XYZ file of C-alpha atoms in Angstrom:
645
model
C 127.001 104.736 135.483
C 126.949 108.000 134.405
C 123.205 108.605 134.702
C 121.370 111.427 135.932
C 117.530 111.116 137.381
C 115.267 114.105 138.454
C 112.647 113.221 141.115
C 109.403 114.935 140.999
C 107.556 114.276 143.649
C 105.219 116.389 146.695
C 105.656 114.314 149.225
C 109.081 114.794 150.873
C 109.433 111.484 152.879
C 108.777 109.749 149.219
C 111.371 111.917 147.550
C 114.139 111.428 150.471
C 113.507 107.469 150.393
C 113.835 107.554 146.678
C 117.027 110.158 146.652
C 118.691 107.209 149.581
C 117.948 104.462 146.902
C 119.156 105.223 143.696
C 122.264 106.896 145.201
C 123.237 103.430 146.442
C 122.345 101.968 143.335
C 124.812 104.062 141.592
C 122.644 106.577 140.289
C 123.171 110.399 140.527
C 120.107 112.315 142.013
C 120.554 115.709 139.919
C 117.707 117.485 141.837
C 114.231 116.932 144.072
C 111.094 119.244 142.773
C 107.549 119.254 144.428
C 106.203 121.263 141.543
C 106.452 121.679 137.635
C 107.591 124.798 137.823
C 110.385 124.006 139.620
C 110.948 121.170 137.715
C 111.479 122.179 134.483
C 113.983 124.701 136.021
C 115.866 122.174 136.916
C 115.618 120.427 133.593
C 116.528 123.308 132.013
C 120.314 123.546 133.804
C 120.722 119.957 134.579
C 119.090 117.739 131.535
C 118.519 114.438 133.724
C 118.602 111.576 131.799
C 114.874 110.512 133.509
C 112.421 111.806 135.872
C 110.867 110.032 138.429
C 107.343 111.956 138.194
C 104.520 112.138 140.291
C 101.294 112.982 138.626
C 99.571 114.756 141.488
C 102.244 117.413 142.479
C 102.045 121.103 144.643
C 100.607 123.994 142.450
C 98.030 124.312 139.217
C 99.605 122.086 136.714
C 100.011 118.066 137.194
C 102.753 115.819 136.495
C 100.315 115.001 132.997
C 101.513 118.522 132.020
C 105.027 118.259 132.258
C 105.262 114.834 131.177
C 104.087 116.403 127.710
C 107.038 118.760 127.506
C 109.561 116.080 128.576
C 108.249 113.610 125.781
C 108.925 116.593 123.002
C 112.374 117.241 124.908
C 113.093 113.132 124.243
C 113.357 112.981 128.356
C 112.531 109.507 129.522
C 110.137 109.257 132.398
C 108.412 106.950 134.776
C 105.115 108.167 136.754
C 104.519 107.690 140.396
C 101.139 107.628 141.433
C 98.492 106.436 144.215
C 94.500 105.728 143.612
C 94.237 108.128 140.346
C 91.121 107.686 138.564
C 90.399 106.469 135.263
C 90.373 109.477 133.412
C 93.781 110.421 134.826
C 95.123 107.228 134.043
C 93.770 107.573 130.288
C 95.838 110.763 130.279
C 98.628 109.336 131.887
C 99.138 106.307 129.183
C 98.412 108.974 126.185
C 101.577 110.601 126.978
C 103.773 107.759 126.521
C 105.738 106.661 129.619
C 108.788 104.720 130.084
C 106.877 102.841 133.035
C 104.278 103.664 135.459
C 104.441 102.432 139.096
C 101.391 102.505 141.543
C 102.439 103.832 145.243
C 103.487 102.025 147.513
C 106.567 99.894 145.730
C 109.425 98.068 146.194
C 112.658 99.091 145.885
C 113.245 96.274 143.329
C 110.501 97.030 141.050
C 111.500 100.872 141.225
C 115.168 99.818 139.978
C 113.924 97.035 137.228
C 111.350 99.614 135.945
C 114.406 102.165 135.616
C 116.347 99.806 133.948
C 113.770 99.028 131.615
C 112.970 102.570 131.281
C 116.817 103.383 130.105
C 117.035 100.523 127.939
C 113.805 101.035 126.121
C 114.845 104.543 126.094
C 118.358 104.586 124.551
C 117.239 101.723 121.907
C 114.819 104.223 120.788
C 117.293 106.607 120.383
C 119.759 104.802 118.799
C 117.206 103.447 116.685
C 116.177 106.694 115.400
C 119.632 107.989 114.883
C 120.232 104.518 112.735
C 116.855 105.884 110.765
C 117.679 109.366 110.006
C 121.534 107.812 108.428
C 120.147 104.891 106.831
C 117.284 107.103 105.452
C 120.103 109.927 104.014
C 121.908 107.392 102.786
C 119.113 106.368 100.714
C 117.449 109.354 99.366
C 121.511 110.541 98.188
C 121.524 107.172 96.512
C 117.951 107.956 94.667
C 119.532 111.238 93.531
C 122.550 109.478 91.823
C 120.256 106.681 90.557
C 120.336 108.467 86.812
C 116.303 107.151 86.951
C 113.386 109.551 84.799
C 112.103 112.556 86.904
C 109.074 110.167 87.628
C 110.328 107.143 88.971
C 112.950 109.354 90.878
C 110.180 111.263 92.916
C 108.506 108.531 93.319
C 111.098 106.473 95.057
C 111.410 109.203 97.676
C 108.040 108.973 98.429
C 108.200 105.267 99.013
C 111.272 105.592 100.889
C 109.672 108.590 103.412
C 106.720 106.133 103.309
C 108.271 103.651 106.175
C 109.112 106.469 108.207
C 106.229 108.708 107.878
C 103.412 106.938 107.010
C 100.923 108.791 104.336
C 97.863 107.687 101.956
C 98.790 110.607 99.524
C 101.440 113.081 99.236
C 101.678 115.836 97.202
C 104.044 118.240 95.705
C 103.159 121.943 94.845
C 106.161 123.379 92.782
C 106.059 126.859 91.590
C 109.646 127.986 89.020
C 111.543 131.124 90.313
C 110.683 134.168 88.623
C 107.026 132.587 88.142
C 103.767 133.150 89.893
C 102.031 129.957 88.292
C 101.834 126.502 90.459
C 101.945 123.039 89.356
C 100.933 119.797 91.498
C 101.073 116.132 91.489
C 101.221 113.857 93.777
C 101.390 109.918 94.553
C 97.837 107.929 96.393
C 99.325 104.942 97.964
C 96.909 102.075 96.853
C 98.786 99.124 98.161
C 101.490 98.328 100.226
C 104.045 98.964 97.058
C 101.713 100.595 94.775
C 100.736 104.239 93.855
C 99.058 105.639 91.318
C 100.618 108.907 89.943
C 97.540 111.726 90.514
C 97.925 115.202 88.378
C 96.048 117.784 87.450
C 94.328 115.350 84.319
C 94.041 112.973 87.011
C 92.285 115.294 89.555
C 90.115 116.316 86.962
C 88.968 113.091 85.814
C 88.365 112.442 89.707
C 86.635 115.450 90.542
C 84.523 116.121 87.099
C 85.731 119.975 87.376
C 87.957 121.674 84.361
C 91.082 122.080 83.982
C 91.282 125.512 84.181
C 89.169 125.129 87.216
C 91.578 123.054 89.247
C 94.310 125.185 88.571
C 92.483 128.368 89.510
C 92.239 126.925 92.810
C 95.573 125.272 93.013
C 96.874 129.376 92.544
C 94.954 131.088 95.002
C 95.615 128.043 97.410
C 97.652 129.386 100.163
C 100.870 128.067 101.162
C 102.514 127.285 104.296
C 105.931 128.707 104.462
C 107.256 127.023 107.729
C 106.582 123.352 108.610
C 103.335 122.446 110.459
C 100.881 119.857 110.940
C 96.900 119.403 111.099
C 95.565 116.935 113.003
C 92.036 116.368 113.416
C 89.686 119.957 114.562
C 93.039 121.875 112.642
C 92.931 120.104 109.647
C 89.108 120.960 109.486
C 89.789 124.457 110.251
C 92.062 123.989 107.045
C 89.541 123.350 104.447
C 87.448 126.635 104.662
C 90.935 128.539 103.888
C 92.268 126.764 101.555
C 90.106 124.990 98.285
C 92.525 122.665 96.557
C 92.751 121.268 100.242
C 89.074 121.055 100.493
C 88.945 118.946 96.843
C 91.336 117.022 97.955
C 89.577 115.617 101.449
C 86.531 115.636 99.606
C 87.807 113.463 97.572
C 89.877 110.965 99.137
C 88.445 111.160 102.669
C 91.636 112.742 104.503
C 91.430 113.660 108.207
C 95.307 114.932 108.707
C 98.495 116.768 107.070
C 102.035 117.417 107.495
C 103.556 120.382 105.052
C 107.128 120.964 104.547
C 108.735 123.523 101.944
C 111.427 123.344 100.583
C 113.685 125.939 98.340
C 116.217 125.069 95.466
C 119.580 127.016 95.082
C 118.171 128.851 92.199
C 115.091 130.408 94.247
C 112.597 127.398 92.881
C 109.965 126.581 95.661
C 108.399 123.274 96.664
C 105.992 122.575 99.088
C 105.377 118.826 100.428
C 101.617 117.565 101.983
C 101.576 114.093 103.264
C 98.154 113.161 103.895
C 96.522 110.923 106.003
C 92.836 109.250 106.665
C 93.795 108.942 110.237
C 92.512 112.552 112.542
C 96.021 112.239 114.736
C 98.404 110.755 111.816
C 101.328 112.662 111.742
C 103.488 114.030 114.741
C 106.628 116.334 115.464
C 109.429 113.295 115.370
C 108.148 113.423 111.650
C 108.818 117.107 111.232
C 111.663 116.962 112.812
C 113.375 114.420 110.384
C 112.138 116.014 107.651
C 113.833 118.803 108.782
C 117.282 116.772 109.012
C 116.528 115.353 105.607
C 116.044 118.800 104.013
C 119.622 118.345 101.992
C 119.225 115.212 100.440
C 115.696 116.180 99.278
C 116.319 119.149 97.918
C 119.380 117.580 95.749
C 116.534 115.272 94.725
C 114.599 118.128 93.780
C 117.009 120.164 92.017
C 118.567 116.867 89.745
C 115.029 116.086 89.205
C 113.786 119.795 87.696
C 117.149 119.667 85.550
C 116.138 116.775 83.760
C 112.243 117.268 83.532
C 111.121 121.198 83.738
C 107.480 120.807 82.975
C 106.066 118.265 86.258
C 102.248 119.149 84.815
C 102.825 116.807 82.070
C 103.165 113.624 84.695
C 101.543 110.592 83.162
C 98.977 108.429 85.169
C 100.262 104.860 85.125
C 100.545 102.618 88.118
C 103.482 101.570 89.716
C 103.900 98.355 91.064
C 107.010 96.746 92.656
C 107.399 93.097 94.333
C 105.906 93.749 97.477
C 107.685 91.801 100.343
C 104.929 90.690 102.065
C 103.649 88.049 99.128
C 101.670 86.128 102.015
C 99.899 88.926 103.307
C 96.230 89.581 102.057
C 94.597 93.479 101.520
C 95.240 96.638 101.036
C 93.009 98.334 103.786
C 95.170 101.534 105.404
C 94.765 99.696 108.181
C 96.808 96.933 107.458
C 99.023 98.600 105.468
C 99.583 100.326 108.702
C 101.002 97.299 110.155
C 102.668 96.846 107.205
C 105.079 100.370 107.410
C 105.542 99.174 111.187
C 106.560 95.532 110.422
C 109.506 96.814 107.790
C 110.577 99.556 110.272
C 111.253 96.972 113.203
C 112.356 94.096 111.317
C 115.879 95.299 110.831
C 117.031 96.199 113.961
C 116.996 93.530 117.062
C 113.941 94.908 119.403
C 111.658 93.009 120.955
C 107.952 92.845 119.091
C 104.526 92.178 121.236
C 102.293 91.590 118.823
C 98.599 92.188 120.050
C 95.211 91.409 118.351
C 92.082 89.052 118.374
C 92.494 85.281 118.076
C 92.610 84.480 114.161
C 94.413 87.634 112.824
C 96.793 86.531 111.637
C 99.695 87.027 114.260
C 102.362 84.542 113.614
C 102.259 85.289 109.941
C 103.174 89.067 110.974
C 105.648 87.648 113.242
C 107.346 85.136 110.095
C 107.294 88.641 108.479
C 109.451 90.326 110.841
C 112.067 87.414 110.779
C 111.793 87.322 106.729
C 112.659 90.804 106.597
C 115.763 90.846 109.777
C 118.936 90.137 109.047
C 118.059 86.946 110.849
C 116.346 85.662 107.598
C 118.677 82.695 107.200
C 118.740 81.809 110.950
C 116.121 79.521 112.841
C 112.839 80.932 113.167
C 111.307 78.692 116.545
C 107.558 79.054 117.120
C 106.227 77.821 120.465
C 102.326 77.908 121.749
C 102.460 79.422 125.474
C 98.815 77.859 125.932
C 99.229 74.458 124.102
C 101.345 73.231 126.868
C 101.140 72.399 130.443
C 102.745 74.518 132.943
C 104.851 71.356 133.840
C 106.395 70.901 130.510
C 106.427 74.772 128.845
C 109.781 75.377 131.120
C 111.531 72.240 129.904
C 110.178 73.114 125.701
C 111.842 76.420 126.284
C 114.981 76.091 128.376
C 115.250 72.575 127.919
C 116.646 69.720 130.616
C 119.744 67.693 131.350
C 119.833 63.926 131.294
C 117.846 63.146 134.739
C 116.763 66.268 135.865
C 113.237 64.814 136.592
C 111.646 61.787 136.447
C 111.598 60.459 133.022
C 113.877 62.745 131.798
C 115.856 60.092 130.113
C 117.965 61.698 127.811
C 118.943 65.837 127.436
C 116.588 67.759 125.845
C 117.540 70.960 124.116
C 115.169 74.216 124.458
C 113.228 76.299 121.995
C 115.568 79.301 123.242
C 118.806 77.331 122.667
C 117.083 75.916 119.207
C 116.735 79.602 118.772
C 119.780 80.893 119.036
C 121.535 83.751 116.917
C 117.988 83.636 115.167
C 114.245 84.453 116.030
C 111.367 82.635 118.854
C 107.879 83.347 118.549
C 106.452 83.104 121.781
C 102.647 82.790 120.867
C 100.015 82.965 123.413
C 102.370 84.828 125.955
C 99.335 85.903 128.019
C 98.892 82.238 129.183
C 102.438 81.763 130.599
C 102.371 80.893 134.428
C 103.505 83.894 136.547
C 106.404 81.293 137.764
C 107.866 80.753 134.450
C 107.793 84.595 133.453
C 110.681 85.537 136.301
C 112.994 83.017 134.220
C 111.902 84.412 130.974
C 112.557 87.924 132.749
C 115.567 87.121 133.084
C 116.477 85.255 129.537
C 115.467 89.176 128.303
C 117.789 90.781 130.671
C 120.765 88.275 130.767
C 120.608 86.483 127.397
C 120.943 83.510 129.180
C 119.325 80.231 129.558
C 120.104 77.152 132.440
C 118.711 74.365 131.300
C 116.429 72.653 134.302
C 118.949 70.478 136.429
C 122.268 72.219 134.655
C 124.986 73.986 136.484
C 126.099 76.269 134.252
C 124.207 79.243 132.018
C 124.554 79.013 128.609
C 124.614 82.408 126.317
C 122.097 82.788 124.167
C 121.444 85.087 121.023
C 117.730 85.470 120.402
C 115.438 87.849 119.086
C 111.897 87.690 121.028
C 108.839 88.114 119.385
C 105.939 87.632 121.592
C 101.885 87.492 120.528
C 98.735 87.692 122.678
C 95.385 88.145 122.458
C 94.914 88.774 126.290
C 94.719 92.742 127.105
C 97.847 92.557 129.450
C 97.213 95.881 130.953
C 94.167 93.951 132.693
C 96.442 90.614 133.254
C 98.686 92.976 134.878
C 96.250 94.340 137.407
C 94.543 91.170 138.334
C 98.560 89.709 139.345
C 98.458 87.045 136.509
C 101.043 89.209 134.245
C 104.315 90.782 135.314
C 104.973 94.389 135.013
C 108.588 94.174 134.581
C 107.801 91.500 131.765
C 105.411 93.369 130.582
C 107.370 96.441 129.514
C 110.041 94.715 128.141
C 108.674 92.587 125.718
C 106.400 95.764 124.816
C 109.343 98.003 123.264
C 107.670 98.129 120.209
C 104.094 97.248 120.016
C 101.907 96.025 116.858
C 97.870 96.122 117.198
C 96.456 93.812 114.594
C 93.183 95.110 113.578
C 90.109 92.488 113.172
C 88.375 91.721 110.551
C 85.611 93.769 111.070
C 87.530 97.046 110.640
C 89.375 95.865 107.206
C 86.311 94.618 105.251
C 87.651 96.388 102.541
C 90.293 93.195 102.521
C 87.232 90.591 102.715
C 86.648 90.220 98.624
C 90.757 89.682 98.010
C 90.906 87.261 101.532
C 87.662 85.536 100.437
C 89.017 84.729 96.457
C 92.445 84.002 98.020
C 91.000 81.634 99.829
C 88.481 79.763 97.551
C 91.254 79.518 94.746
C 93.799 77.616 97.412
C 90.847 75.326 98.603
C 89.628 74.799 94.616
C 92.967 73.380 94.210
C 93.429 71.577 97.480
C 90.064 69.647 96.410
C 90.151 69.921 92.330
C 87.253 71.565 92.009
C 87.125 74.141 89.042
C 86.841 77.729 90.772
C 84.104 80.010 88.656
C 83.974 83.403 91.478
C 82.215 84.339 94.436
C 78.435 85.445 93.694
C 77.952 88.624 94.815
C 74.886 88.107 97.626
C 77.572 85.682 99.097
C 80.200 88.928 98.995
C 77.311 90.937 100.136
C 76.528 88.667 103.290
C 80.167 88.305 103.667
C 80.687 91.776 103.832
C 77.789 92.389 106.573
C 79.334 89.977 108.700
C 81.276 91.178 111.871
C 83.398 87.522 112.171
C 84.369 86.963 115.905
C 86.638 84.460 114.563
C 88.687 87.134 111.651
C 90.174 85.592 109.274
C 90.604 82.260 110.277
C 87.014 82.037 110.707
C 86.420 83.859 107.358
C 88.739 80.859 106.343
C 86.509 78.128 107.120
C 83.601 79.105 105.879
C 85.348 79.453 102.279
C 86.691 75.906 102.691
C 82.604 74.909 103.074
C 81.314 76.900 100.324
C 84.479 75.533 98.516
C 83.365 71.761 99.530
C 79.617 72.029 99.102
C 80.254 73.883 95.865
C 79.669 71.439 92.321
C 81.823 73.174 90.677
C 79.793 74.780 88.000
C 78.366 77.434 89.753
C 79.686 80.477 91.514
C 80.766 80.307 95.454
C 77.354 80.575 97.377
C 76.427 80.414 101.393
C 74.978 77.534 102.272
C 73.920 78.369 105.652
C 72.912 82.244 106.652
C 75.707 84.075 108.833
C 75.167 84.961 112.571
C 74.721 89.067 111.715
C 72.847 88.534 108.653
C 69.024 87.411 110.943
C 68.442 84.837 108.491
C 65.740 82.756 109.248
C 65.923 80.224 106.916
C 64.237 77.178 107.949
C 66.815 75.005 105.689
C 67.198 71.516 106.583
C 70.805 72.468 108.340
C 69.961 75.384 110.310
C 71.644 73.426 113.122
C 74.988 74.766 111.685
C 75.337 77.098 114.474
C 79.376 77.316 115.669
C 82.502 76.969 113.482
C 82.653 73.226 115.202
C 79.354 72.803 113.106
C 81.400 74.203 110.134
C 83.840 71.558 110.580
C 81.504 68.677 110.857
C 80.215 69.353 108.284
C 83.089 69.539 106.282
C 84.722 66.282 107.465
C 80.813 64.584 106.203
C 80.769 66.637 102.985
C 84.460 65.654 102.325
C 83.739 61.748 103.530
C 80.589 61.382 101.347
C 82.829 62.787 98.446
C 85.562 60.298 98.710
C 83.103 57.281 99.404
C 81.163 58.269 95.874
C 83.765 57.807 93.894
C 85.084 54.901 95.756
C 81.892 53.384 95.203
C 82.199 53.978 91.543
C 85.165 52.227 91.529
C 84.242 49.280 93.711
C 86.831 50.222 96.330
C 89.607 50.661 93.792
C 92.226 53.460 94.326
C 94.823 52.566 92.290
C 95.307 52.197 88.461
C 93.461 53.284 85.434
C 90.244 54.637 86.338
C 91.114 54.256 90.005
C 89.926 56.792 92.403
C 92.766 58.152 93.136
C 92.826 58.763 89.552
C 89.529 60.384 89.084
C 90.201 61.976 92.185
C 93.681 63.694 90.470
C 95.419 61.949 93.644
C 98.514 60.629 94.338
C 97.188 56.895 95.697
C 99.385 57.009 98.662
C 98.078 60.489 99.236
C 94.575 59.463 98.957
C 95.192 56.673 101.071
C 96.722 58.714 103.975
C 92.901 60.315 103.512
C 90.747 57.844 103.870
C 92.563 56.505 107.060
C 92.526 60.155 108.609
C 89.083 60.433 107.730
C 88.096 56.727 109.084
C 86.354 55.690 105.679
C 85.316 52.340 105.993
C 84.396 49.887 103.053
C 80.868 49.642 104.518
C 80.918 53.360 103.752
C 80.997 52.995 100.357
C 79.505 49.462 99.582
């Protein structure tokens, strides 16, 4: 096996049990330690491959503390602990485990949480190995690309983007022999957009001179070795340094990473990524930068042959296709998502996707398949809570020809439907505890047995699982497994709500109203702004798909003529209108009132036509119908002819 495990723990009886198991499991025990300092002696000589690590240990510093240093040393580990309090626990999770298991255990969840722990471990690695090569592969390629100084810089920044996230990065470049900077730099304001910023630029921004802005950008100081600020440092920062200072002020930054760089010919750069986030940048960043330092500075040095003056940077806006056509806004939030959607897609990890109900989860999951090398393979969606616990094992594993009663014929499963594509297992909070052992073992095996089959059949699926359930609580009230639990959580994406993008609300909201001015041919004239304005005050428990509905409403009500307005006050907004349909209250309201509006529509015109649909003058005509499409609505709706008589 080949793999070497370090256990940290005070207790001795604990440690000797632990040493007994995992030698007859066919892992070597490289050392026992009661303390840290002992520990990271023996880490030092031995390197384990993972530490079993207690969090309350002998001596002044906790298992917390060396957990820290084995996370920058890219050691896997798993805490052991008994009845720690919250706070502990808070600084337990910050820190990153592999798995954390709660004294006293069983010998099989010890060995399942190690195996998760080396195979969530080793993906990781691999998968950042893959990055740096696939990354250095594609910055040499930007260098050859022959493109203008321009474009060429900029397409390293996008392509650093997706591995080290930024809302602005800038370049200070001073000439060898010369004591003069220049600057630009690159404000991300879309997923695949940036606007070029310069010194014009800056000025325009900040209303100072020139002259001014230059002053400041020579006196700035520099930062010869790479280093990051995060949060109190980068605040410390902006009293040292001013072009730093105009910069947050302007653009509302909370972090930075710097990395220089030198040319052969004694020409220095210095890279800032920038972020709005207080913790946004980290030393696996620095760290590739630093194994990407060749292939940048050939960038550099092809790109100050062909363009010597960088002041003289023009201000236009680049825009490429983005790949995510179906996704709505531009918040850093979501854009967030966004970087961590294209970094996962192309390898074969498993994706929990977490956030409120209406966020917009299985379109981030289609995403992920869109952009995997799956793309062409089935993508199978299946709703964990739609279906009852008696038929959800039969949907995804599927049955043989009578394996139950009624079971007539053999069904194939959503996992076999699946297969050398993607399944989106929505919902995955509501899955029985039963039914998650087999899925367990679907993860761990790649195999399926249909219900009443004798024989496993091999499956090749990528899992993508969504949930608006906190599963850390699931977990502790025994109605989530752990071993599930960490490994469909490999790599983790938090949706945010609504209420922390409302940046997105205006593009969402006209997004929305042009689709449903379509769906109902209805001319579309804009939003008024006191609708925007309520919209906008609004903290929507339901996100989008609530923002959604009440579009489709306004869209209904609407005549046409006018701009988009609310026809009933919002929830936040403490409107106490005493309109005749104040009893509009839920989003069930919403929607009977929708089916009415959209009934009394269609029986208007029908009326006008004395119950006609088809021909000249027809309502399906006036409508700008199909007739067998308007048809198919007035039997889903239930319009009768009295309706319209």
């Amino acid at each position: 096996m080949n793999k070497t495990i370090l256990i940290v723990e005070d207790e001795f009886i604990v440690a000797d049990d632990l040493q007994l198991t995992l030698q007859q499991a066919g892992y070597t025990v490289c050392g026992i330690a009661d303390n840290v300092v002992e520990a990271k002696e023996i880490i030092e000589t031995k390197k384990p491959s993972l530490v079993l690590l207690d969090i309350h240990l002998k001596g002044k510093l906790n298992g917390i503390e060396l957990a820290k240093e084995l996370k920058e040393q890219n050691i896997a580990f798993i805490y052991l602990s008994a009845n720690s309090n919250q706070k502990i626990l808070e600084e337990a999770k910050a820190t990153e485990p592999y798995g954390f298991l709660v004294k006293p255990f069983r010998e099989k969840d010890l060995l399942v949480m190690i195996d998760i722990a080396f195979y969530r471990h080793e993906n990781s690695m691999e998968a950042r190995w893959r990055t740096g090569l696939s990354l250095q592969k594609k910055l040499y390629d930007i260098q050859k690309s022959g493109q203008a100084f321009q474009q060429k810089l900029l397409e390293t920044a996008k392509a650093l983007q997706h591995h080290i996230p930024f809302d602005f990065v800038a370049i200070k470049f001073k000439h060898a022999g010369s004591n003069n900077y220049n600057a630009f730099g690159f404000s991300r304001i879309g997923f695949d957009e940036y606007q070029n910023i310069g010194v014009d630029e800056l000025s325009i921004i900040s209303g100072l001179e020139k002259d001014v802005i230059k002053t400041k950008l020579d006196n700035s100081p520099v930062d010869y070795a790479p280093v990051l600020y995060n949060g109190d440092d980068f605040k410390k920062l902006l009293s040292q340094n001013p072009i730093q200072a105009l910069l947050s002020k302007q653009f509302g930054f909370s972090s930075r990473l710097s990395f220089p760089l030198s040319t052969s010919d004694g020409s220095n750069f210095f890279v800032c990524f920038y972020r709005r986030l207080n913790d946004g940048f980290n030393a696996d960043q620095l760290n590739l930068l630093s194994r990407m330092q060749m292939p940048l500075i050939s960038i550099l040095e092809s790109s100050l042959q062909e363009h010597q003056d960088i002041s003289t940077l023009s201000s236009e806006k680049n825009k490429t296709h983005s790949k995510f056509a179906n996704i709505i806004g531009n918040s850093s939030s979501l854009l967030n998502v966004l970087d961590l959607v294209e970094q996962v897609a192309t390898v074969n990890t498993s994706v929990l996707i977490l956030g409120e109900s209406g966020t917009g989860k299985e379109k981030i999951a289609s995403c992920i398949h869109e952009l995997s090398p799956r793309k062409n393979k089935p993508f199978i969606k299946i709703n964990c809570s739609a279906l009852p616990p008696t038929l959800i094992e039969s949907e995804l594993f599927g049955h043989e020809k009578g394996a139950f009663t009624n079971a007539l014929e053999k069904h194939i499963g959503k996992f076999e439907m699946a297969d050398t594509g993607t399944i989106f297992l929505d919902e995955i909070g509501d899955m029985p505890v039963e039914l998650q052992v087999k899925l367990l073992r679907v993860l761990q095996e790649k195999e399926i047995e249909r219900i009443g089959g004798k024989q496993s059949i091999k499956v090749d699926v990528r899992v993508i699982a969504a949930t608006n359930r906190d599963l850390q609580n699931e977990m502790a009230n025994g109605k989530f497994r752990l071993d599930l639990y960490y490994r469909l959580n490999v790599f983790p994406i938090t949706l945010p709500p609504l209420r922390e993008r409302k940046e997105d609300i205006k593009d969402l909201s006209e997004f929305f109203a042009k689709e449903f001015a379509k769906k109902f041919n209805k001319p579309y004239t804009g939003i008024s702004y006191q609708m925007l304005q309520h919209l906008n005050s609004y903290n929507f428990p339901g996100n989008i798909r609530e923002l959604e509905n009440i579009i489709e409403q306004s869209v209904i009500l609407n005549d046409g003529k006018s701009e988009l307005a609310l026809r009933q006050p919002l929830a936040s907004n403490n409107n106490n209108s005493s309109s005749e349909n104040t009893a509009i209250k839920t989003l069930d309201d919403v929607k009977r009132l929708q089916r009415k509006t959209e009934i009394d529509h269609i029986s208007s015109i029908l009326s006008k036509t004395h119950g006609r649909i088809r021909g000249k003058d027809g309502a399906a005509e006036l409508l700008n119908e199909k007739p067998t499409t308007l048809e198919s609505r007035i039997l889903k709706l239930g319009i009768k002819k009295e309706d319209f008589q």
